[in-house]
Amino acid sequence: MFKGIDHLVIAVNDLDQAANDYRRLGFTVVPGGKHPVGSHNALVAFEDGSYLEIIAFYREAIDHRWWDPLQKGERLLDYCMQTDDLAGDTRKLRDCGVVINDPVPWSRTRPDGYELKWMLSLAAGSHRGVAPFLIQDTTPREERIPRQWKHANGAMGIGTLTIAVGELSKIDHWYQTVMGRQPQPVADGALEAEGLCFSVGRHQIEFMMPATPESPLAQWMNRYGPSPYAATLRAMRSEPLLFDQKLLHGADLSFGM
């Protein structure tokens, strides 16, 4: 069963610049290291065990799943789910019609030389970013996630991930099969959209479908296709904090109330 969001993926062009910009926004940003597939990252860890992965490429990597999407612009473009049964949940998603690969080994070398290892099941094709990719650690998970999770802006964790989609019935089937429970119907007047909300551990995932052609989600999908649109963060704040959008590198992040 899914246990919660492991992390959100924010793809950027220049890792150092993006890391510095997120620090200016009040986040504690920790260098993550290099993947042998051509990417490197910086991480924003939260008290709830989830994190933001800010990722870029240190060399050309045209076969990487995030290389082509990044060419359309920096943004939040994927999400990873924790599972207590990687093989089983991979099989369930595939049986439901999700295009998802069998688990494969991945790794990252931290700046201190420690090699992290894990297994990933990657949703592919048009399902990338709509269905999650799944992770199971080989080395201890606490080594993969930074222990520095206190932030000057008060961020404590991921609240809600909003994903723009063009239909709901298949996604409803995917999540009900894995989670074993029904979602809540939701509507958003500002987005001119309606959809389904699933509670997954401490997190919420909203799959939102445009209700009108003028919906911002319709414009988003015309440019990027069905994919993550925005995320709210939880924080110990009595009032909302508006981020400087120029420093977010295309990721629509905000603090939820």
PDB file of C-alpha atoms in Angstrom, residues 3-245:
ATOM      1  CA  LYS A   3       2.342   5.184   2.595  1.00  0.00           C
ATOM      2  CA  GLY A   4       2.577   8.806   1.464  1.00  0.00           C
ATOM      3  CA  ILE A   5       4.449  11.085  -0.885  1.00  0.00           C
ATOM      4  CA  ASP A   6       8.167  10.358  -0.752  1.00  0.00           C
ATOM      5  CA  HIS A   7       9.177  13.463  -2.706  1.00  0.00           C
ATOM      6  CA  LEU A   8       8.226  15.935  -5.413  1.00  0.00           C
ATOM      7  CA  VAL A   9      10.505  16.535  -8.393  1.00  0.00           C
ATOM      8  CA  ILE A  10      11.283  20.087  -9.553  1.00  0.00           C
ATOM      9  CA  ALA A  11      13.402  20.133 -12.728  1.00  0.00           C
ATOM     10  CA  VAL A  12      15.594  23.198 -13.305  1.00  0.00           C
ATOM     11  CA  ASN A  13      18.246  24.307 -15.768  1.00  0.00           C
ATOM     12  CA  ASP A  14      20.920  25.474 -13.312  1.00  0.00           C
ATOM     13  CA  LEU A  15      21.112  23.583 -10.031  1.00  0.00           C
ATOM     14  CA  ASP A  16      23.320  26.059  -8.156  1.00  0.00           C
ATOM     15  CA  GLN A  17      21.131  29.010  -9.120  1.00  0.00           C
ATOM     16  CA  ALA A  18      17.919  27.223  -8.176  1.00  0.00           C
ATOM     17  CA  ALA A  19      19.347  26.034  -4.847  1.00  0.00           C
ATOM     18  CA  ASN A  20      20.399  29.581  -3.980  1.00  0.00           C
ATOM     19  CA  ASP A  21      16.991  30.944  -4.993  1.00  0.00           C
ATOM     20  CA  TYR A  22      15.185  28.430  -2.770  1.00  0.00           C
ATOM     21  CA  ARG A  23      17.451  29.455   0.102  1.00  0.00           C
ATOM     22  CA  ARG A  24      16.372  33.053  -0.519  1.00  0.00           C
ATOM     23  CA  LEU A  25      12.773  31.815  -0.130  1.00  0.00           C
ATOM     24  CA  GLY A  26      13.594  30.590   3.383  1.00  0.00           C
ATOM     25  CA  PHE A  27      14.192  26.907   2.677  1.00  0.00           C
ATOM     26  CA  THR A  28      17.135  24.931   4.022  1.00  0.00           C
ATOM     27  CA  VAL A  29      18.628  23.407   0.861  1.00  0.00           C
ATOM     28  CA  VAL A  30      21.111  20.540   1.136  1.00  0.00           C
ATOM     29  CA  PRO A  31      23.328  19.356  -1.762  1.00  0.00           C
ATOM     30  CA  GLY A  32      22.213  15.859  -2.711  1.00  0.00           C
ATOM     31  CA  GLY A  33      24.961  14.661  -5.038  1.00  0.00           C
ATOM     32  CA  LYS A  34      25.148  13.033  -8.459  1.00  0.00           C
ATOM     33  CA  HIS A  35      23.279  10.210 -10.168  1.00  0.00           C
ATOM     34  CA  PRO A  36      25.327   8.216 -12.696  1.00  0.00           C
ATOM     35  CA  VAL A  37      22.560   8.822 -15.289  1.00  0.00           C
ATOM     36  CA  GLY A  38      23.666  12.459 -15.738  1.00  0.00           C
ATOM     37  CA  SER A  39      21.610  14.335 -13.154  1.00  0.00           C
ATOM     38  CA  HIS A  40      22.455  15.968  -9.843  1.00  0.00           C
ATOM     39  CA  ASN A  41      20.207  17.387  -7.163  1.00  0.00           C
ATOM     40  CA  ALA A  42      19.644  19.487  -4.080  1.00  0.00           C
ATOM     41  CA  LEU A  43      17.081  18.561  -1.457  1.00  0.00           C
ATOM     42  CA  VAL A  44      14.598  20.380   0.782  1.00  0.00           C
ATOM     43  CA  ALA A  45      13.648  17.929   3.529  1.00  0.00           C
ATOM     44  CA  PHE A  46      10.586  18.264   5.759  1.00  0.00           C
ATOM     45  CA  GLU A  47       9.618  17.198   9.244  1.00  0.00           C
ATOM     46  CA  ASP A  48       6.975  14.809   7.870  1.00  0.00           C
ATOM     47  CA  GLY A  49       9.655  12.733   6.091  1.00  0.00           C
ATOM     48  CA  SER A  50       8.903  13.992   2.583  1.00  0.00           C
ATOM     49  CA  TYR A  51      11.090  16.338   0.548  1.00  0.00           C
ATOM     50  CA  LEU A  52      11.474  18.439  -2.570  1.00  0.00           C
ATOM     51  CA  GLU A  53      14.051  17.239  -5.066  1.00  0.00           C
ATOM     52  CA  ILE A  54      15.489  20.091  -7.139  1.00  0.00           C
ATOM     53  CA  ILE A  55      17.150  18.348 -10.062  1.00  0.00           C
ATOM     54  CA  ALA A  56      19.207  19.411 -13.079  1.00  0.00           C
ATOM     55  CA  PHE A  57      21.610  17.783 -15.527  1.00  0.00           C
ATOM     56  CA  TYR A  58      25.397  18.025 -15.391  1.00  0.00           C
ATOM     57  CA  ARG A  59      25.694  16.518 -18.880  1.00  0.00           C
ATOM     58  CA  GLU A  60      23.407  15.779 -21.803  1.00  0.00           C
ATOM     59  CA  ALA A  61      21.074  12.910 -20.911  1.00  0.00           C
ATOM     60  CA  ILE A  62      18.541  12.576 -23.717  1.00  0.00           C
ATOM     61  CA  ASP A  63      17.399   9.154 -22.488  1.00  0.00           C
ATOM     62  CA  HIS A  64      16.522  10.456 -19.018  1.00  0.00           C
ATOM     63  CA  ARG A  65      12.786  10.556 -18.280  1.00  0.00           C
ATOM     64  CA  TRP A  66      12.962  14.243 -17.283  1.00  0.00           C
ATOM     65  CA  TRP A  67      15.258  15.495 -20.048  1.00  0.00           C
ATOM     66  CA  ASP A  68      12.586  16.131 -22.682  1.00  0.00           C
ATOM     67  CA  PRO A  69      10.000  17.592 -20.253  1.00  0.00           C
ATOM     68  CA  LEU A  70      12.601  20.050 -18.959  1.00  0.00           C
ATOM     69  CA  GLN A  71      13.161  21.359 -22.483  1.00  0.00           C
ATOM     70  CA  LYS A  72       9.609  22.782 -22.288  1.00  0.00           C
ATOM     71  CA  GLY A  73      10.392  24.694 -19.118  1.00  0.00           C
ATOM     72  CA  GLU A  74      11.437  24.459 -15.472  1.00  0.00           C
ATOM     73  CA  ARG A  75       8.646  23.237 -13.240  1.00  0.00           C
ATOM     74  CA  LEU A  76       7.246  20.658 -10.847  1.00  0.00           C
ATOM     75  CA  LEU A  77       6.970  17.634 -13.108  1.00  0.00           C
ATOM     76  CA  ASP A  78       6.821  14.344 -11.200  1.00  0.00           C
ATOM     77  CA  TYR A  79       6.201  12.739  -7.829  1.00  0.00           C
ATOM     78  CA  CYS A  80       7.417   9.674  -5.993  1.00  0.00           C
ATOM     79  CA  MET A  81       5.335   7.565  -3.642  1.00  0.00           C
ATOM     80  CA  GLN A  82       6.495   5.550  -0.659  1.00  0.00           C
ATOM     81  CA  THR A  83       5.253   1.972  -0.647  1.00  0.00           C
ATOM     82  CA  ASP A  84       5.569  -0.942   1.738  1.00  0.00           C
ATOM     83  CA  ASP A  85       5.302  -3.404  -1.166  1.00  0.00           C
ATOM     84  CA  LEU A  86       7.176  -2.221  -4.259  1.00  0.00           C
ATOM     85  CA  ALA A  87       6.678  -5.363  -6.327  1.00  0.00           C
ATOM     86  CA  GLY A  88       3.053  -5.767  -5.263  1.00  0.00           C
ATOM     87  CA  ASP A  89       2.024  -2.163  -5.889  1.00  0.00           C
ATOM     88  CA  THR A  90       3.862  -2.152  -9.215  1.00  0.00           C
ATOM     89  CA  ARG A  91       1.886  -5.226 -10.218  1.00  0.00           C
ATOM     90  CA  LYS A  92      -1.415  -3.714  -9.033  1.00  0.00           C
ATOM     91  CA  LEU A  93      -0.863  -0.534 -11.008  1.00  0.00           C
ATOM     92  CA  ARG A  94       0.064  -2.475 -14.136  1.00  0.00           C
ATOM     93  CA  ASP A  95      -3.011  -4.708 -13.747  1.00  0.00           C
ATOM     94  CA  CYS A  96      -5.093  -1.497 -13.578  1.00  0.00           C
ATOM     95  CA  GLY A  97      -3.673  -0.312 -16.898  1.00  0.00           C
ATOM     96  CA  VAL A  98      -0.820   1.925 -15.736  1.00  0.00           C
ATOM     97  CA  VAL A  99       2.241   1.808 -17.957  1.00  0.00           C
ATOM     98  CA  ILE A 100       4.907   1.182 -15.323  1.00  0.00           C
ATOM     99  CA  ASN A 101       8.263  -0.566 -15.528  1.00  0.00           C
ATOM    100  CA  ASP A 102       9.500  -3.362 -13.290  1.00  0.00           C
ATOM    101  CA  PRO A 103      11.690  -2.260 -10.361  1.00  0.00           C
ATOM    102  CA  VAL A 104      15.237  -1.325 -11.356  1.00  0.00           C
ATOM    103  CA  PRO A 105      18.247  -0.310  -9.223  1.00  0.00           C
ATOM    104  CA  TRP A 106      19.239   3.378  -9.007  1.00  0.00           C
ATOM    105  CA  SER A 107      21.889   5.187  -7.018  1.00  0.00           C
ATOM    106  CA  ARG A 108      23.269   8.575  -6.041  1.00  0.00           C
ATOM    107  CA  THR A 109      26.639   9.516  -4.580  1.00  0.00           C
ATOM    108  CA  ARG A 110      26.400  12.199  -1.900  1.00  0.00           C
ATOM    109  CA  PRO A 111      29.011  14.973  -1.712  1.00  0.00           C
ATOM    110  CA  ASP A 112      30.601  13.133   1.235  1.00  0.00           C
ATOM    111  CA  GLY A 113      31.141  10.040  -0.949  1.00  0.00           C
ATOM    112  CA  TYR A 114      28.362   7.871   0.550  1.00  0.00           C
ATOM    113  CA  GLU A 115      26.630   5.852  -2.182  1.00  0.00           C
ATOM    114  CA  LEU A 116      22.877   5.650  -1.769  1.00  0.00           C
ATOM    115  CA  LYS A 117      21.012   2.787  -3.427  1.00  0.00           C
ATOM    116  CA  TRP A 118      17.332   2.125  -4.026  1.00  0.00           C
ATOM    117  CA  MET A 119      14.863   0.425  -6.364  1.00  0.00           C
ATOM    118  CA  LEU A 120      12.459   2.367  -8.569  1.00  0.00           C
ATOM    119  CA  SER A 121       9.349   1.425 -10.530  1.00  0.00           C
ATOM    120  CA  LEU A 122       8.877   4.173 -13.118  1.00  0.00           C
ATOM    121  CA  ALA A 123       5.532   5.109 -14.643  1.00  0.00           C
ATOM    122  CA  ALA A 124       6.147   5.688 -18.336  1.00  0.00           C
ATOM    123  CA  GLY A 125       4.733   7.342 -21.442  1.00  0.00           C
ATOM    124  CA  SER A 126       1.631   9.467 -20.925  1.00  0.00           C
ATOM    125  CA  HIS A 127       1.286   8.096 -17.396  1.00  0.00           C
ATOM    126  CA  ARG A 128       4.535   9.716 -16.220  1.00  0.00           C
ATOM    127  CA  GLY A 129       3.665  12.394 -13.681  1.00  0.00           C
ATOM    128  CA  VAL A 130       0.027  11.286 -13.418  1.00  0.00           C
ATOM    129  CA  ALA A 131       0.679   7.881 -11.893  1.00  0.00           C
ATOM    130  CA  PRO A 132       3.487   8.050  -9.321  1.00  0.00           C
ATOM    131  CA  PHE A 133       6.841   6.388  -9.595  1.00  0.00           C
ATOM    132  CA  LEU A 134       7.541   4.113  -6.640  1.00  0.00           C
ATOM    133  CA  ILE A 135      10.623   3.745  -4.466  1.00  0.00           C
ATOM    134  CA  GLN A 136      12.081   1.176  -2.082  1.00  0.00           C
ATOM    135  CA  ASP A 137      15.382   1.905  -0.363  1.00  0.00           C
ATOM    136  CA  THR A 138      18.286  -0.535  -0.344  1.00  0.00           C
ATOM    137  CA  THR A 139      20.533   1.625   1.830  1.00  0.00           C
ATOM    138  CA  PRO A 140      18.749   3.170   4.851  1.00  0.00           C
ATOM    139  CA  ARG A 141      16.111   5.748   3.906  1.00  0.00           C
ATOM    140  CA  GLU A 142      17.386   8.107   6.605  1.00  0.00           C
ATOM    141  CA  GLU A 143      20.665   8.320   4.668  1.00  0.00           C
ATOM    142  CA  ARG A 144      18.839   9.402   1.498  1.00  0.00           C
ATOM    143  CA  ILE A 145      16.915  12.230   3.146  1.00  0.00           C
ATOM    144  CA  PRO A 146      18.749  15.136   4.822  1.00  0.00           C
ATOM    145  CA  ARG A 147      18.292  15.558   8.551  1.00  0.00           C
ATOM    146  CA  GLN A 148      18.207  19.354   8.221  1.00  0.00           C
ATOM    147  CA  TRP A 149      14.444  19.914   8.014  1.00  0.00           C
ATOM    148  CA  LYS A 150      14.000  23.213   9.864  1.00  0.00           C
ATOM    149  CA  HIS A 151      13.280  26.137   7.561  1.00  0.00           C
ATOM    150  CA  ALA A 152      13.292  29.870   8.151  1.00  0.00           C
ATOM    151  CA  ASN A 153       9.942  30.140   6.360  1.00  0.00           C
ATOM    152  CA  GLY A 154       8.353  27.605   8.719  1.00  0.00           C
ATOM    153  CA  ALA A 155       7.745  24.832   6.178  1.00  0.00           C
ATOM    154  CA  MET A 156       6.956  21.498   7.813  1.00  0.00           C
ATOM    155  CA  GLY A 157       5.802  19.200   5.025  1.00  0.00           C
ATOM    156  CA  ILE A 158       3.815  18.594   1.899  1.00  0.00           C
ATOM    157  CA  GLY A 159       0.103  19.247   2.182  1.00  0.00           C
ATOM    158  CA  THR A 160      -1.636  18.774  -1.170  1.00  0.00           C
ATOM    159  CA  LEU A 161      -0.303  17.896  -4.604  1.00  0.00           C
ATOM    160  CA  THR A 162      -2.559  19.002  -7.470  1.00  0.00           C
ATOM    161  CA  ILE A 163      -2.304  17.106 -10.755  1.00  0.00           C
ATOM    162  CA  ALA A 164      -3.969  18.337 -13.947  1.00  0.00           C
ATOM    163  CA  VAL A 165      -5.722  15.531 -15.833  1.00  0.00           C
ATOM    164  CA  GLY A 166      -8.090  15.114 -18.743  1.00  0.00           C
ATOM    165  CA  GLU A 167     -10.165  12.279 -17.260  1.00  0.00           C
ATOM    166  CA  LEU A 168     -10.850  10.821 -13.831  1.00  0.00           C
ATOM    167  CA  SER A 169     -12.331   7.329 -14.078  1.00  0.00           C
ATOM    168  CA  LYS A 170      -9.069   5.488 -14.774  1.00  0.00           C
ATOM    169  CA  ILE A 171      -7.218   7.375 -12.042  1.00  0.00           C
ATOM    170  CA  ASP A 172     -10.046   6.644  -9.610  1.00  0.00           C
ATOM    171  CA  HIS A 173      -9.621   2.954 -10.405  1.00  0.00           C
ATOM    172  CA  TRP A 174      -5.835   3.075  -9.986  1.00  0.00           C
ATOM    173  CA  TYR A 175      -5.912   4.624  -6.537  1.00  0.00           C
ATOM    174  CA  GLN A 176      -8.928   2.767  -5.210  1.00  0.00           C
ATOM    175  CA  THR A 177      -7.263  -0.518  -6.177  1.00  0.00           C
ATOM    176  CA  VAL A 178      -4.028   0.286  -4.339  1.00  0.00           C
ATOM    177  CA  MET A 179      -5.496   2.242  -1.412  1.00  0.00           C
ATOM    178  CA  GLY A 180      -8.679   0.226  -0.932  1.00  0.00           C
ATOM    179  CA  ARG A 181     -10.866   3.267  -0.300  1.00  0.00           C
ATOM    180  CA  GLN A 182     -12.857   5.841  -2.179  1.00  0.00           C
ATOM    181  CA  PRO A 183     -11.743   9.430  -2.846  1.00  0.00           C
ATOM    182  CA  GLN A 184     -13.548  12.649  -1.964  1.00  0.00           C
ATOM    183  CA  PRO A 185     -15.009  14.746  -4.792  1.00  0.00           C
ATOM    184  CA  VAL A 186     -13.517  18.258  -4.900  1.00  0.00           C
ATOM    185  CA  ALA A 187     -14.071  21.451  -6.877  1.00  0.00           C
ATOM    186  CA  ASP A 188     -11.982  24.606  -7.290  1.00  0.00           C
ATOM    187  CA  GLY A 189     -13.685  27.752  -8.551  1.00  0.00           C
ATOM    188  CA  ALA A 190     -10.448  29.631  -9.147  1.00  0.00           C
ATOM    189  CA  LEU A 191      -9.140  26.827 -11.341  1.00  0.00           C
ATOM    190  CA  GLU A 192     -12.569  26.221 -12.903  1.00  0.00           C
ATOM    191  CA  ALA A 193     -11.956  22.542 -12.246  1.00  0.00           C
ATOM    192  CA  GLU A 194     -13.387  19.535 -10.472  1.00  0.00           C
ATOM    193  CA  GLY A 195     -11.839  16.279  -9.455  1.00  0.00           C
ATOM    194  CA  LEU A 196     -11.009  13.649  -6.857  1.00  0.00           C
ATOM    195  CA  CYS A 197      -8.915  13.885  -3.702  1.00  0.00           C
ATOM    196  CA  PHE A 198      -7.123  10.908  -2.195  1.00  0.00           C
ATOM    197  CA  SER A 199      -5.594  10.908   1.287  1.00  0.00           C
ATOM    198  CA  VAL A 200      -2.273   9.061   1.237  1.00  0.00           C
ATOM    199  CA  GLY A 201      -0.603   8.960   4.629  1.00  0.00           C
ATOM    200  CA  ARG A 202      -0.204  12.562   5.787  1.00  0.00           C
ATOM    201  CA  HIS A 203      -0.663  13.933   2.284  1.00  0.00           C
ATOM    202  CA  GLN A 204      -3.468  14.760  -0.122  1.00  0.00           C
ATOM    203  CA  ILE A 205      -3.382  14.220  -3.879  1.00  0.00           C
ATOM    204  CA  GLU A 206      -5.961  16.041  -5.980  1.00  0.00           C
ATOM    205  CA  PHE A 207      -6.551  14.989  -9.572  1.00  0.00           C
ATOM    206  CA  MET A 208      -8.263  17.984 -11.147  1.00  0.00           C
ATOM    207  CA  MET A 209      -9.995  18.122 -14.530  1.00  0.00           C
ATOM    208  CA  PRO A 210     -10.844  21.435 -16.246  1.00  0.00           C
ATOM    209  CA  ALA A 211     -14.556  22.231 -16.183  1.00  0.00           C
ATOM    210  CA  THR A 212     -14.268  24.960 -18.816  1.00  0.00           C
ATOM    211  CA  PRO A 213     -11.956  25.646 -21.776  1.00  0.00           C
ATOM    212  CA  GLU A 214     -10.785  28.781 -19.935  1.00  0.00           C
ATOM    213  CA  SER A 215      -9.498  26.829 -16.948  1.00  0.00           C
ATOM    214  CA  PRO A 216      -5.802  27.403 -16.163  1.00  0.00           C
ATOM    215  CA  LEU A 217      -5.516  23.617 -16.092  1.00  0.00           C
ATOM    216  CA  ALA A 218      -6.654  23.396 -19.708  1.00  0.00           C
ATOM    217  CA  GLN A 219      -3.947  25.858 -20.686  1.00  0.00           C
ATOM    218  CA  TRP A 220      -1.415  23.895 -18.645  1.00  0.00           C
ATOM    219  CA  MET A 221      -2.277  20.613 -20.340  1.00  0.00           C
ATOM    220  CA  ASN A 222      -2.174  22.195 -23.780  1.00  0.00           C
ATOM    221  CA  ARG A 223       1.444  23.056 -23.076  1.00  0.00           C
ATOM    222  CA  TYR A 224       2.684  20.213 -20.879  1.00  0.00           C
ATOM    223  CA  GLY A 225       0.068  17.472 -20.999  1.00  0.00           C
ATOM    224  CA  PRO A 226      -1.484  15.871 -17.900  1.00  0.00           C
ATOM    225  CA  SER A 227       1.043  16.371 -15.107  1.00  0.00           C
ATOM    226  CA  PRO A 228       1.654  17.869 -11.642  1.00  0.00           C
ATOM    227  CA  TYR A 229       0.393  21.449 -11.546  1.00  0.00           C
ATOM    228  CA  ALA A 230       0.942  22.789  -8.025  1.00  0.00           C
ATOM    229  CA  ALA A 231       1.639  21.836  -4.420  1.00  0.00           C
ATOM    230  CA  THR A 232       0.778  23.355  -1.083  1.00  0.00           C
ATOM    231  CA  LEU A 233       3.073  23.034   1.915  1.00  0.00           C
ATOM    232  CA  ARG A 234       2.197  22.793   5.585  1.00  0.00           C
ATOM    233  CA  ALA A 235       3.800  25.304   7.931  1.00  0.00           C
ATOM    234  CA  MET A 236       3.644  26.623  11.486  1.00  0.00           C
ATOM    235  CA  ARG A 237       2.323  30.005  10.416  1.00  0.00           C
ATOM    236  CA  SER A 238      -0.706  32.036  11.439  1.00  0.00           C
ATOM    237  CA  GLU A 239      -0.865  33.734   8.033  1.00  0.00           C
ATOM    238  CA  PRO A 240      -0.059  32.686   4.478  1.00  0.00           C
ATOM    239  CA  LEU A 241       3.303  33.434   2.933  1.00  0.00           C
ATOM    240  CA  LEU A 242       3.418  34.399  -0.726  1.00  0.00           C
ATOM    241  CA  PHE A 243       6.565  33.213  -2.448  1.00  0.00           C
ATOM    242  CA  ASP A 244       8.369  35.303  -5.032  1.00  0.00           C
ATOM    243  CA  GLN A 245       7.376  33.364  -8.150  1.00  0.00           C
TER     244      GLN A 245
END
